[in-house]
Each structure stands twice: as structure tokens, then as C-alpha cells.
């Protein structure tokens, strides 16, 4: 039903994200990485599926848990690793770290550690893209990715209203892992009818509970097509997913009381990387894994040999020129 090319492409993106992050977890104790890391292990299928139908000119914004969309949107791996190492060759000059990955030429708008704040910024960017299309004749799309916690911020609802009123070319994607640090959804929301809440703003919504990489990709492809050609937005997508490692840091925290082992087991059995590996022949799989190994070790070597930023760089890029 799905072409081998698509399966291989999605598999490679998901596996690259996971193996890159698991490598970070391995080297984290050495202090080579100079910033906290919020890993997406277990959540890879959403970023891979969301970014696959996008063009390079389309934009993505994310939160501090931004490694997955950065990689899935084609962000430069060497610059990403160098940024984590705090090196001058990093995507933000080595001064921003893991929570602020950016690559404008690849359509990665940047991220923020402050929950919810990227949502209005992405909404404003979508307004700019709508205006730009009037002169270029080509509608670029904005995709704003955030967690369930982001939807608890007032600016989320202000953004929904503004985007709906102005029919902006933006796809909102909520990665709903049901956790905000250690607090599960049941202790934060009176009802989990998120799509119903958003729909009251006059926004088309979709909810995917399976994290099925093909289902998410197909839904996003249709949404992108509609935003690009029908001139009607926004669209809201809620994707269920699950974070396998601790909120921040490299540790597996399944012994912590806030975790539900049965839930974790359910998600492990639904691992889209394992699923897609079974759809590929052994030679293709080996080739993809070899490519990933090479890309990660090239990035690591690049980061290691890069210099730290010069002292006089300290105050550069603090204010807009
Ligand atoms: C405005 C604001 N409030 C609180 C925090 C502290 N904080 C950091 S991460 C987080 C949880 C956010 O959860 P969610 O948006 O679901 O994203 P996830 O970590 O699950 O990807 C909180 C409350 C913050 N960074 N910013």
C-alpha cells in the first residue's frame, strides 16, 4: 500500500532522531554537551510524519523539545551537534543550546523554553506568509508544534482566534504525551476534549490516537494541500504520543511514581520504528543504519573539533541590530 521509498524515508528520519538522541544520552555524562536536553525518544513518528509532506520553504516552529522536528525538517546535523556542544559552528553560534535549534534556510523558525510562547510567534509568521503569497503567488505553510502543556497558556487561545479570524495558512500540531513534566493530564484538565475546544473557534480539527506514522503523514499531507491551495486555514491536529525518557535529561525514569508502566508498555509495543523496520528488506535496513551511523559520527567529530565562540561574541545577537 505504501511505496518502499516512503517507508525507507520515514524509517530513516525516525531512526536518525532516536539514534542521535540515544547517542546524546550516552555522552551526556561527559559534559561535552553544554545545555539541558529534552529528548523525544518514543515520539519520533509525529515529527517525521509532520515534516515529510512539507517543502523546504515551509516553516516549522517548536518548543524546547525540538530535536525531532529539527532533524525531520532537514536541519543540519553537524550544526545541531555543535550547538549542543556550545561551539561557534553551532546553528545558533553555540550560545543557545538544545532548546533553541534554528535553521532558517531549512525552514526551522526556532524554538523557546517558555511554554506556549512559540505559538503566537508562529501565528504571526503565518500572517506574514499569507501576505507574502499575494506578491509571490506561492503559499508557504507554517507548522506550529507544541505539547499538551502549551495549550494551557492563554496565548494559545488568542492565537487560535486570530488565526481562525484571518484564515491563516498554519497547521497547529499538539504532541499530546499526556505529561507536563511529572503531572499527567488527569490532574490538569477537567476534560480531554481538546479538539472540541479548538473547534469552537471555527477551526477544522483532527485527532489521531495511534501515532501511526502513515496516518499522521496522510492527514498532514491533506492539510498542507488545503492550506496551500484552498486558502483556508488554520487546521489543528492533535497526535497522541508518549515520552519514554525523563522530562529533561538522558535518564529512563520509569521507576518514578508519576509513571504508569502499563502505559509505557503499550507505547513500546506500538513503536513505529520497529514496525517500519519489518516492512524493509534486510539490505535496505542495513544501508539506512550505516548512513545514520556515519551521519552521527561525522556530526560528533565536527562538534569536537570546532572552536568555542570567541569572548567578544558574548554580547553579539543579544539585541536586534
Ligand atoms: C510559561 C512557562 N511555564 C512553566 C514552565 C515550566 N515548564 C517547562 S516544561 C513544562 C511542561 C510542558 O509540557 P508540554 O507542553 O506538554 O510539553 P512536553 O514537555 O510534554 O513536550 C513546564 C510546565 C515554562 N518553561 N514556561
mmCIF file of N, CA, C and O in Angstrom, residues 3-13 276 280 284 288:
data_model
loop_
_atom_site.group_PDB
_atom_site.id
_atom_site.type_symbol
_atom_site.label_atom_id
_atom_site.label_comp_id
_atom_site.label_asym_id
_atom_site.label_seq_id
_atom_site.Cartn_x
_atom_site.Cartn_y
_atom_site.Cartn_z
ATOM 1 N N UNK A 3 4.679 2.962 -0.720
ATOM 2 C CA UNK A 3 5.863 2.645 -1.514
ATOM 3 C C UNK A 3 7.051 2.389 -0.575
ATOM 4 O O UNK A 3 7.136 2.960 0.526
ATOM 5 N N UNK A 4 7.974 1.569 -1.053
ATOM 6 C CA UNK A 4 9.178 1.267 -0.265
ATOM 7 C C UNK A 4 9.999 2.537 -0.043
ATOM 8 O O UNK A 4 10.657 2.698 0.967
ATOM 9 N N UNK A 5 9.906 3.442 -1.017
ATOM 10 C CA UNK A 5 10.650 4.710 -0.899
ATOM 11 C C UNK A 5 10.141 5.527 0.300
ATOM 12 O O UNK A 5 10.928 6.062 1.089
ATOM 13 N N UNK A 6 8.790 5.580 0.429
ATOM 14 C CA UNK A 6 8.205 6.322 1.546
ATOM 15 C C UNK A 6 8.545 5.646 2.880
ATOM 16 O O UNK A 6 8.940 6.308 3.848
ATOM 17 N N UNK A 7 8.418 4.320 2.910
ATOM 18 C CA UNK A 7 8.711 3.583 4.150
ATOM 19 C C UNK A 7 10.167 3.840 4.557
ATOM 20 O O UNK A 7 10.464 4.145 5.714
ATOM 21 N N UNK A 8 11.080 3.754 3.570
ATOM 22 C CA UNK A 8 12.509 3.946 3.865
ATOM 23 C C UNK A 8 12.774 5.372 4.352
ATOM 24 O O UNK A 8 13.547 5.585 5.291
ATOM 25 N N UNK A 9 12.117 6.326 3.715
ATOM 26 C CA UNK A 9 12.343 7.735 4.091
ATOM 27 C C UNK A 9 11.863 8.001 5.523
ATOM 28 O O UNK A 9 12.581 8.592 6.326
ATOM 29 N N UNK A 10 10.651 7.535 5.838
ATOM 30 C CA UNK A 10 10.114 7.757 7.188
ATOM 31 C C UNK A 10 10.926 6.982 8.222
ATOM 32 O O UNK A 10 11.212 7.487 9.311
ATOM 33 N N UNK A 11 11.313 5.758 7.871
ATOM 34 C CA UNK A 11 12.113 4.960 8.797
ATOM 35 C C UNK A 11 13.418 5.680 9.106
ATOM 36 O O UNK A 11 13.823 5.804 10.262
ATOM 37 N N UNK A 12 14.064 6.172 8.047
ATOM 38 C CA UNK A 12 15.378 6.793 8.267
ATOM 39 C C UNK A 12 15.249 8.018 9.165
ATOM 40 O O UNK A 12 16.055 8.229 10.076
ATOM 41 N N UNK A 13 14.226 8.830 8.924
ATOM 42 C CA UNK A 13 14.055 10.029 9.761
ATOM 43 C C UNK A 13 13.837 9.640 11.223
ATOM 44 O O UNK A 13 14.437 10.193 12.131
ATOM 45 N N UNK A 276 8.173 -0.171 11.070
ATOM 46 C CA UNK A 276 8.633 0.100 9.712
ATOM 47 C C UNK A 276 9.870 -0.723 9.353
ATOM 48 O O UNK A 276 10.059 -1.080 8.188
ATOM 49 N N UNK A 280 10.868 -3.324 5.661
ATOM 50 C CA UNK A 280 12.005 -3.115 4.757
ATOM 51 C C UNK A 280 12.829 -4.402 4.648
ATOM 52 O O UNK A 280 12.906 -5.169 5.608
ATOM 53 N N UNK A 284 18.319 -3.049 2.663
ATOM 54 C CA UNK A 284 17.938 -1.628 2.743
ATOM 55 C C UNK A 284 18.100 -1.120 4.170
ATOM 56 O O UNK A 284 18.643 -0.037 4.406
ATOM 57 N N UNK A 288 20.490 1.912 5.478
ATOM 58 C CA UNK A 288 19.984 3.097 6.188
ATOM 59 C C UNK A 288 20.684 3.260 7.530
ATOM 60 O O UNK A 288 21.084 4.370 7.912
#
